[in-house]
Short mmCIF file of C-alpha atoms and ligand atoms in Angstrom, two decimals:
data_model
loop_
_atom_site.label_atom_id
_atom_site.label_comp_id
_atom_site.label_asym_id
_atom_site.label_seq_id
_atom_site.Cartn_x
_atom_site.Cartn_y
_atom_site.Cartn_z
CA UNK A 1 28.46 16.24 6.51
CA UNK A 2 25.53 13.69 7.58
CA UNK A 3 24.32 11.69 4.68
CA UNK A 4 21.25 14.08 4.09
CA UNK A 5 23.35 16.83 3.29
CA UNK A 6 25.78 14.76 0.97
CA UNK A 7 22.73 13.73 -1.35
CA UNK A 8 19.72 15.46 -0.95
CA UNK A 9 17.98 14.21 -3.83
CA UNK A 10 18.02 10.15 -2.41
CA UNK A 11 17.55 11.72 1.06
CA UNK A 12 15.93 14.33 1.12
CA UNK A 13 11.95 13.97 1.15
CA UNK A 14 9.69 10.91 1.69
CA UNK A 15 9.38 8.36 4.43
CA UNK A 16 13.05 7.50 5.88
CA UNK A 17 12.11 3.75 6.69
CA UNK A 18 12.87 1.12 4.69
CA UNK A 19 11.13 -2.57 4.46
CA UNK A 20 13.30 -5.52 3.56
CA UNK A 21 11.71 -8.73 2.37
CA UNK A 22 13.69 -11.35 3.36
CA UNK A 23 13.56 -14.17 0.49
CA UNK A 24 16.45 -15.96 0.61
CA UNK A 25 15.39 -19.32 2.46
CA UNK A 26 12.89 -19.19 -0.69
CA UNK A 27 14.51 -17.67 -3.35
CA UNK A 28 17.70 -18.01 -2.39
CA UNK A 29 17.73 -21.81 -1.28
CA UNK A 30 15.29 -22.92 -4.75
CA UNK A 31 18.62 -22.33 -6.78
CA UNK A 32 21.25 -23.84 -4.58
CA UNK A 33 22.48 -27.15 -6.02
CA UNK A 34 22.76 -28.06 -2.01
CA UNK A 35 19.84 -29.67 -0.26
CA UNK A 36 19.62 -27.77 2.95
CA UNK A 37 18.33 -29.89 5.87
CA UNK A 38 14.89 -29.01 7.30
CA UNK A 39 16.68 -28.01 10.44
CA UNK A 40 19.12 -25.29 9.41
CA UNK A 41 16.32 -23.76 7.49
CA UNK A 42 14.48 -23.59 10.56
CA UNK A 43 17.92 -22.21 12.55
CA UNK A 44 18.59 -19.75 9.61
CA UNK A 45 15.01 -17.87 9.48
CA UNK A 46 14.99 -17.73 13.44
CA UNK A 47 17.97 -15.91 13.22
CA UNK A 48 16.79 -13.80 10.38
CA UNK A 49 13.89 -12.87 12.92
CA UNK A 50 16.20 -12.06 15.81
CA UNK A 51 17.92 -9.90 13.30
CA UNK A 52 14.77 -7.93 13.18
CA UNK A 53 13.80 -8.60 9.65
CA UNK A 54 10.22 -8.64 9.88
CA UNK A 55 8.78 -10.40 6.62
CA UNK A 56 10.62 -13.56 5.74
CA UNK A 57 9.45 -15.93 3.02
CA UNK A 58 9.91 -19.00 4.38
CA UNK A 59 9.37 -21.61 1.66
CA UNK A 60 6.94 -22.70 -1.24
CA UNK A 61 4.00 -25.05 -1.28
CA UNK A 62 4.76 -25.65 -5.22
CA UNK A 63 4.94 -29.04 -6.65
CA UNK A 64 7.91 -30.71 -4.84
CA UNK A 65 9.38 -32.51 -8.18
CA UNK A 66 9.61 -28.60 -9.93
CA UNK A 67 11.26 -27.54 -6.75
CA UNK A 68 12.91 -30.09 -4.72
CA UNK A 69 15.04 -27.82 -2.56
CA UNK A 70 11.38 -26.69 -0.88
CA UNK A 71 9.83 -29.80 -0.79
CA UNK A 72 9.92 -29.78 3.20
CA UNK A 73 7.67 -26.72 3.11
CA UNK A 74 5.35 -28.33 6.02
CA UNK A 75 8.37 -29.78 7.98
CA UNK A 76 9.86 -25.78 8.12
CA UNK A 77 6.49 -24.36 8.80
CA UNK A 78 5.40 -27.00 11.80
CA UNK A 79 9.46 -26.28 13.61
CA UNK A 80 9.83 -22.36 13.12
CA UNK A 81 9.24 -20.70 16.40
CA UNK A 82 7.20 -17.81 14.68
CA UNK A 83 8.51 -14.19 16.08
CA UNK A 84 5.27 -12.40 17.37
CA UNK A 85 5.81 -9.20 14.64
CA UNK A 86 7.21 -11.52 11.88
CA UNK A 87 5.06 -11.88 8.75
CA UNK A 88 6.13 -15.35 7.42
CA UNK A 89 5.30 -15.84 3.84
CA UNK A 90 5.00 -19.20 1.65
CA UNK A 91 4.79 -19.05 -2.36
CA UNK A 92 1.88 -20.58 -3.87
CA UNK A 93 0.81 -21.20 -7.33
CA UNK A 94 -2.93 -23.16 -7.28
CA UNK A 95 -5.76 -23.89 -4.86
CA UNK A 96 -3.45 -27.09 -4.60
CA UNK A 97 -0.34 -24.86 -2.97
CA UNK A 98 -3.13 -22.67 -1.03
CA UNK A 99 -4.71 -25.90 1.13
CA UNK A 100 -1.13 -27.02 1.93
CA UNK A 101 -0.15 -23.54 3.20
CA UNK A 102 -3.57 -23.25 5.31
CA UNK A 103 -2.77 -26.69 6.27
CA UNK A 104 0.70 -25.82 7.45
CA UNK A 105 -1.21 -22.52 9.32
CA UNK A 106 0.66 -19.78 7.04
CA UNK A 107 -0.40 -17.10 7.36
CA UNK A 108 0.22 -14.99 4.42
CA UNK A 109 1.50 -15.94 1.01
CA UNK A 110 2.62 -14.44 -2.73
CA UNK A 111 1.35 -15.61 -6.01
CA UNK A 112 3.51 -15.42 -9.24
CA UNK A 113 3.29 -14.44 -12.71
CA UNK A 114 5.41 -12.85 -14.79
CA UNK A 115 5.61 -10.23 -17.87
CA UNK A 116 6.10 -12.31 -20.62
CA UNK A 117 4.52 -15.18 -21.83
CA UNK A 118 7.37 -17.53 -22.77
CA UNK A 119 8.94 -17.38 -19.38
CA UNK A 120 5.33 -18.26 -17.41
CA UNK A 121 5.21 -21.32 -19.69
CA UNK A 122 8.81 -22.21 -18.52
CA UNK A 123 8.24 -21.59 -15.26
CA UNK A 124 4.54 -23.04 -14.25
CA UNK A 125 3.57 -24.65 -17.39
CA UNK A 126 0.27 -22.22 -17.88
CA UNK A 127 -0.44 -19.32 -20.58
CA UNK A 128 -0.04 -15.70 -18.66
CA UNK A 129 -3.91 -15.54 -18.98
CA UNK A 130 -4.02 -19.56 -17.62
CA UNK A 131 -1.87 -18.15 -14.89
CA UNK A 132 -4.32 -15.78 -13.63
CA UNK A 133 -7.17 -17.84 -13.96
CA UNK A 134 -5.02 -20.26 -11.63
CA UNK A 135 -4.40 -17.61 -9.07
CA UNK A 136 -7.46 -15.74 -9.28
CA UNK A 137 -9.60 -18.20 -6.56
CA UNK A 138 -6.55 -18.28 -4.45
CA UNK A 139 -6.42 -14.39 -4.31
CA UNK A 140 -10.39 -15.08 -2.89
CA UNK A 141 -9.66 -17.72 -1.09
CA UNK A 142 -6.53 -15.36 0.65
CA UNK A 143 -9.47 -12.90 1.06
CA UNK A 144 -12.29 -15.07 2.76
CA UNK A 145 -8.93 -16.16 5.14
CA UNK A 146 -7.95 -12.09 5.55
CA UNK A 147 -4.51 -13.75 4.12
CA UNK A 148 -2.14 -11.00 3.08
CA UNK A 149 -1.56 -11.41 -0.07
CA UNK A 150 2.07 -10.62 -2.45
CA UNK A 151 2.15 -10.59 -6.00
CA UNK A 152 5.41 -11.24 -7.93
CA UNK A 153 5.93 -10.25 -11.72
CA UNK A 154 9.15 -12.08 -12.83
CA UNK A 155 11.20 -10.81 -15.71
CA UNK A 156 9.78 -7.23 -15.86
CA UNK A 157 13.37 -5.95 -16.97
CA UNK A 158 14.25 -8.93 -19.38
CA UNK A 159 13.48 -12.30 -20.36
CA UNK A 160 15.91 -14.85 -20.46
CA UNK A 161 13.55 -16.12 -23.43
CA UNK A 162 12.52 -13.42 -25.08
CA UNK A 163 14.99 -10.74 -24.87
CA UNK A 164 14.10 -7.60 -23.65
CA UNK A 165 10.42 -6.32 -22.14
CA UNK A 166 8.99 -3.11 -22.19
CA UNK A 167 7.65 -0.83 -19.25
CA UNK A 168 3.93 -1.47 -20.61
CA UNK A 169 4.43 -5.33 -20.04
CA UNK A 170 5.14 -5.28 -16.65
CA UNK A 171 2.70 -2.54 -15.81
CA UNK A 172 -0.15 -4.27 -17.70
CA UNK A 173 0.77 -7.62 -15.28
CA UNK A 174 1.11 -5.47 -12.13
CA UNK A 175 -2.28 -3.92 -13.24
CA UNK A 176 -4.02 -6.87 -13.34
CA UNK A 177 -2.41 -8.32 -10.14
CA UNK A 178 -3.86 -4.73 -8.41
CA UNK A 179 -7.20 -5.59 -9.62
CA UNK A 180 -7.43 -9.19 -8.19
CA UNK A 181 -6.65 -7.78 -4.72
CA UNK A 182 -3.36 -8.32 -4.03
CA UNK A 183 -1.67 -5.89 -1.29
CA UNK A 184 1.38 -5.75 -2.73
CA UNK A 185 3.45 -6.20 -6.37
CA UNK A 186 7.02 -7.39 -6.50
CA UNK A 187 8.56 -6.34 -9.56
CA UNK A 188 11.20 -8.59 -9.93
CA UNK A 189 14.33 -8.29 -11.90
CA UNK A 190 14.77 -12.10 -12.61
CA UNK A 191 17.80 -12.24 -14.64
CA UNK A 192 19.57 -9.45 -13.17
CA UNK A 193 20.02 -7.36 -16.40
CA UNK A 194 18.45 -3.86 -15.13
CA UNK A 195 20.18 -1.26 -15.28
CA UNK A 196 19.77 2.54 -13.52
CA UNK A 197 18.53 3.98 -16.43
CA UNK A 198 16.07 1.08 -16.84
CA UNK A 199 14.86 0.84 -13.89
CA UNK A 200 13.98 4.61 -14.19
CA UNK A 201 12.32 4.67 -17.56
CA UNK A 202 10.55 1.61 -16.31
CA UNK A 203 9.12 3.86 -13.26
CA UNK A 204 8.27 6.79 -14.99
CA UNK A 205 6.08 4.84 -17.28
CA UNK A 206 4.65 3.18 -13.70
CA UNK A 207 4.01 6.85 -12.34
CA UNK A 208 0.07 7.64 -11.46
CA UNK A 209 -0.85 4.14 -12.99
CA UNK A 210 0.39 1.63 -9.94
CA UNK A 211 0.65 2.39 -5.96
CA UNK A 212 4.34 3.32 -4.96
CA UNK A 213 3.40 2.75 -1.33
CA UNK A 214 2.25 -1.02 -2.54
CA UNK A 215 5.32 -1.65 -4.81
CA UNK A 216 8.69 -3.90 -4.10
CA UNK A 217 11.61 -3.93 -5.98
CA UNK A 218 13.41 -7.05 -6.52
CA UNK A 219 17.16 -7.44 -7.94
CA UNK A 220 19.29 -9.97 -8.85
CA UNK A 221 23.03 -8.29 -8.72
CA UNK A 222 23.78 -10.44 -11.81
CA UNK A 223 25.71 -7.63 -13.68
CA UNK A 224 26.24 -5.59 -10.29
CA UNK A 225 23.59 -3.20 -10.88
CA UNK A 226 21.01 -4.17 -7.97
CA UNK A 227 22.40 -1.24 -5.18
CA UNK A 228 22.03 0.79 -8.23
CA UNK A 229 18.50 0.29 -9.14
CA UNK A 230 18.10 0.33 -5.69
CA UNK A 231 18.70 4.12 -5.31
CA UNK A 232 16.54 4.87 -8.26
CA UNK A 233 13.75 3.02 -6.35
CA UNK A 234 14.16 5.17 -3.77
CA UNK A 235 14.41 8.66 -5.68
CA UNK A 236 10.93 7.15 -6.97
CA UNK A 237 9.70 7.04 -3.37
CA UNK A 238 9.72 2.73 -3.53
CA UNK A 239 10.54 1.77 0.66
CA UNK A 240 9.87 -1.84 0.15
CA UNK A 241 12.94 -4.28 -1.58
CA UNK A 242 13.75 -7.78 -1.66
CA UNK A 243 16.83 -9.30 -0.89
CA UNK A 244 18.29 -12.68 0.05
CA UNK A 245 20.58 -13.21 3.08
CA UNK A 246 24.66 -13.46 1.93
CA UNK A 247 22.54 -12.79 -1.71
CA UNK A 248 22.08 -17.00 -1.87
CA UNK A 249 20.13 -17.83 -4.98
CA UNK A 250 18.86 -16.25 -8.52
CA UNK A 251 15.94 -18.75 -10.01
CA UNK A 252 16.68 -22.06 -11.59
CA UNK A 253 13.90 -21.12 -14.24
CA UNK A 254 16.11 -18.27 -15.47
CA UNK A 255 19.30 -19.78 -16.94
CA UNK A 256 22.14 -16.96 -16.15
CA UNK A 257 20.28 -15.91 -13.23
CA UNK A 258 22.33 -15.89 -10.44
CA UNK A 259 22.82 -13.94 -7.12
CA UNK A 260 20.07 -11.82 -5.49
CA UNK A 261 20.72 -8.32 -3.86
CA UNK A 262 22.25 -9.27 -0.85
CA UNK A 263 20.40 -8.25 2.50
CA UNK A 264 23.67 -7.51 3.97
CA UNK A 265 24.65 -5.34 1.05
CA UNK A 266 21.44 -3.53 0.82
CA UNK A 267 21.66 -2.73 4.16
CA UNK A 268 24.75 -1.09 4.72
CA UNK A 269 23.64 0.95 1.68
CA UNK A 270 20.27 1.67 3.19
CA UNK A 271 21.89 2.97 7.02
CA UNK A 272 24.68 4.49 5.34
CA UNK A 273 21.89 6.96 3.43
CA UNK A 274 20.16 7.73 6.82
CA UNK A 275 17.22 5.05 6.69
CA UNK A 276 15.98 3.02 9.11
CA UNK A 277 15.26 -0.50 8.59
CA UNK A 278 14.81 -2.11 12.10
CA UNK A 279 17.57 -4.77 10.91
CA UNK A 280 20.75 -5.17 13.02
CA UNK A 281 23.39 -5.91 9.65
CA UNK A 282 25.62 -7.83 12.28
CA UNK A 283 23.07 -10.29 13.18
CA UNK A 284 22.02 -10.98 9.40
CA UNK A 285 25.58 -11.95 9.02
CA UNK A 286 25.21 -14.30 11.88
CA UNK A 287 22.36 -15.35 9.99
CA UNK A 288 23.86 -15.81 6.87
CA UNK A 289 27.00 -17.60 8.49
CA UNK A 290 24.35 -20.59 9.37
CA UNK A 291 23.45 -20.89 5.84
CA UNK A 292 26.98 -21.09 4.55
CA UNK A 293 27.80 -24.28 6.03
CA UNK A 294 25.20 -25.93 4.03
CA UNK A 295 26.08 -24.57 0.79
CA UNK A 296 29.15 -25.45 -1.85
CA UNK A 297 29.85 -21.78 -2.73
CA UNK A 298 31.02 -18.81 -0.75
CA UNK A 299 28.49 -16.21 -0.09
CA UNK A 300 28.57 -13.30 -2.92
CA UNK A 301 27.30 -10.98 -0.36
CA UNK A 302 30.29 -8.10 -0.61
CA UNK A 303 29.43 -6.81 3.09
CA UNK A 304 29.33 -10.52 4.39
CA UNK A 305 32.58 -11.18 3.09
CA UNK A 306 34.39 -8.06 4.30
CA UNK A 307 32.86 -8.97 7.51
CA UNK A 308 35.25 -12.25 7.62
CA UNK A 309 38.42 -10.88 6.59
CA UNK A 310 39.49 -8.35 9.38
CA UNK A 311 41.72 -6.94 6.44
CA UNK A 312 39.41 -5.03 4.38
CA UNK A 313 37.68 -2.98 7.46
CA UNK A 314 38.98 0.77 6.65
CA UNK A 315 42.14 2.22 7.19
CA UNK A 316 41.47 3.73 10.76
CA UNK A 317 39.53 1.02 12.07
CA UNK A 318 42.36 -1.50 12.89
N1 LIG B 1 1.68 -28.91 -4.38
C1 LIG B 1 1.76 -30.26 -4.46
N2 LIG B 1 1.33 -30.97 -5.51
C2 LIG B 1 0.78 -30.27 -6.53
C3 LIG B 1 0.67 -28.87 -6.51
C4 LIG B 1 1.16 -28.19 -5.37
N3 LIG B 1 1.09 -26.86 -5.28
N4 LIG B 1 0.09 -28.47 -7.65
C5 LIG B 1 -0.17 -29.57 -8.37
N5 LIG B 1 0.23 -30.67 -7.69
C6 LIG B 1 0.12 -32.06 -8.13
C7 LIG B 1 -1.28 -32.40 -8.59
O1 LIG B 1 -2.06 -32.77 -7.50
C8 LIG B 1 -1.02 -33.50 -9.57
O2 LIG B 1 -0.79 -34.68 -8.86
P1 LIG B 1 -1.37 -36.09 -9.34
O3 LIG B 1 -0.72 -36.35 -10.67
O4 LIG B 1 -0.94 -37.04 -8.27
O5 LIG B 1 -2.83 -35.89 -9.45
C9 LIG B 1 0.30 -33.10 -10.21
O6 LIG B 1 0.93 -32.23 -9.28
C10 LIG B 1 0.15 -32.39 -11.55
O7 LIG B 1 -0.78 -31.30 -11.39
P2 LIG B 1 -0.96 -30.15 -12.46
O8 LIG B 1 -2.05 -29.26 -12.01
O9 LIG B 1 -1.06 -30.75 -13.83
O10 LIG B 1 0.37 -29.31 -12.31
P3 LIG B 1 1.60 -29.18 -13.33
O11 LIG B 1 2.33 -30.47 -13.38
O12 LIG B 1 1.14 -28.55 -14.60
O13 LIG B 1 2.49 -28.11 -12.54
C11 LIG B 1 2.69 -26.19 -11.14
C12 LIG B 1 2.05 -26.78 -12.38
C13 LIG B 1 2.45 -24.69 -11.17
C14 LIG B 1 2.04 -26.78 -9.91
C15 LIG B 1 4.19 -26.51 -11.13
O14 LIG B 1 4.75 -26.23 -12.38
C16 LIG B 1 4.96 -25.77 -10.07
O15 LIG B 1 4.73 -25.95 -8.88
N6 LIG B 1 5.92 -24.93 -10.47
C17 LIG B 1 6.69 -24.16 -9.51
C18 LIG B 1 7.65 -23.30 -10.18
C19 LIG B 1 8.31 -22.41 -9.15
O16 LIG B 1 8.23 -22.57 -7.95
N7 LIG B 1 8.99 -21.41 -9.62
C20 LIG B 1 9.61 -20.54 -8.69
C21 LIG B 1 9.40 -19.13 -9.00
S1 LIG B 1 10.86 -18.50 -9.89
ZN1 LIG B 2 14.26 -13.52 -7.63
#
């Protein structure tokens, strides 16, 4: 039985190709304890290009004291050899952030907000409203530049400060992200804490009032629910997820955040449904393998892991 037989309903209709954001050398590497050299950086999103992931966020221009592990943002811009077809992507959060990233010749970048007050203050020291006003002439800026232009909305399933969120928050955020030009809203599950039923309550309310086609899903697998909440994305009709190579990272911002989807994971998922994501899974773990040495921890990515231990391939395959 192919895969489209087996479960119609995930399968069935709407586009088969799937877009991967590749976040991990800036979400992923902001929460490692580690200090990555400038150099593997640079080795580890080449070889998440040659892997055929074609948008990788590379870094942040943010203040360098609130995140040291990215304060060589212009040292990993100035070495990459950019991949003609590659959309590299820097996180900015002022007009401050947006001169360093023209500086450094990026060429597209992602703003960030979040759904609920308490965690914006946390995380960029502004009110949700400051936060827009901060973003809002370097959406224009982005514009003048013909900049592509991400939104994120952090904490859209749960706050690690104030508990749980409803659908409305997020979607009000989103919203107003939508109306300030940005292509494209991440809705990010921060602290990992979605769950399927979540996730689908949380679209339904979404349905008719935000572009599917310009919406990303983003999971942390904190309580293993991310390849979960991925499928519900894609019974939706979402084709665009985040994910970090080996899943490195959560956010340092978010205590108990830990772990994003891993790329590896989310694509063995993805090919094993049918879709096509112009990602060789072998080379990301080649990828991922050059991260690893830098870091303290194993790699939580399942798929990565398997991949190193000739022992769990299926019976049959030995
Ligand atoms: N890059 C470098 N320096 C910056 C900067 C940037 N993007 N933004 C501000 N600064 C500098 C200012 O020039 C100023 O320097 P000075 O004292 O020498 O004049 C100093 O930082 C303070 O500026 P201020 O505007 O008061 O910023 P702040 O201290 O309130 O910090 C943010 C606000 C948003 C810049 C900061 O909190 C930040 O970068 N947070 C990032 C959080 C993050 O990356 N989260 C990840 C997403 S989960
Ligand atoms: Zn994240």
């Amino acid at each position: 039985m192919t895969p489209q037989q087996s479960i119609p309903q995930i399968t069935g209709s709407g586009p088969k190709r799937v877009t991967i954001v590749e976040v991990g050398p800036r979400d992923g590497l902001q929460n490692e304890r580690v200090r990555v050299p400038t150099a593997t950086k640079v080795k580890f999103i080449e070889a998440l290009a040659d892997a055929g992931l074609q948008r990788i966020e590379a870094t942040s221009f943010v203040l360098p004291t609130a995140v040291p592990q990215l304060a060589d943002a212009e040292a990993v811009f100035a070495q990459i050899k950019r991949k003609p077809g590659v959309r590299y992507s820097a996180l900015v959060p002022n007009l401050r952030g947006m001169h360093r990233a023209e500086a450094a010749d990026v060429k597209e970048i992602a703003v960030f907000t979040a759904a609920t007050e308490t965690f914006v203050r946390h995380n960029i020291r502004m009110t949700l409203d400051e936060s827009f006003q901060h973003f809002a002439p370097v959406i224009a800026e982005a514009k003048e530049r013909k900049m592509a232009v991400r939104g994120y909305v952090s904490t859209v399933f749960g706050c690690p400060y104030e508990g749980a969120v409803t659908p409305e928050q997020g979607i009000a955020v989103a919203e107003r992200l939508f109306a300030l030009g940005v292509q494209e809203v991440s809705v990010g599950d921060t602290i990992g804490v979605a769950t399927p039923g979540d996730v689908m309550r949380w679209l339904r309310a979404a349905e008719g009032r935000l572009p599917f086609d310009r919406l990303a899903l983003h999971f942390h697998d904190t309580r293993g629910t991310a390849l979960a909440n991925v499928l519900i994305g894609l019974e939706f009709g979402i084709r665009t997820f985040d994910s970090t190579a080996g899943g490195v990272g959560g956010c340092p911002f978010a205590p108990g955040a830990s772990g994003n989807l891993a790329t590896e994971d989310l694509l063995y998922t993805l090919h094993g449904l049918g879709y096509e994501t112009g990602v060789d899974l072998d080379k990301v773990v080649e990828a991922s393998k050059i991260i690893a040495q830098s870091l303290d921890h194993m790699l939580p990515s399942r798929v990565y892991q398997a991949s190193r231990v000739k022992s769990c391939l299926p019976v049959g395959h030995m």
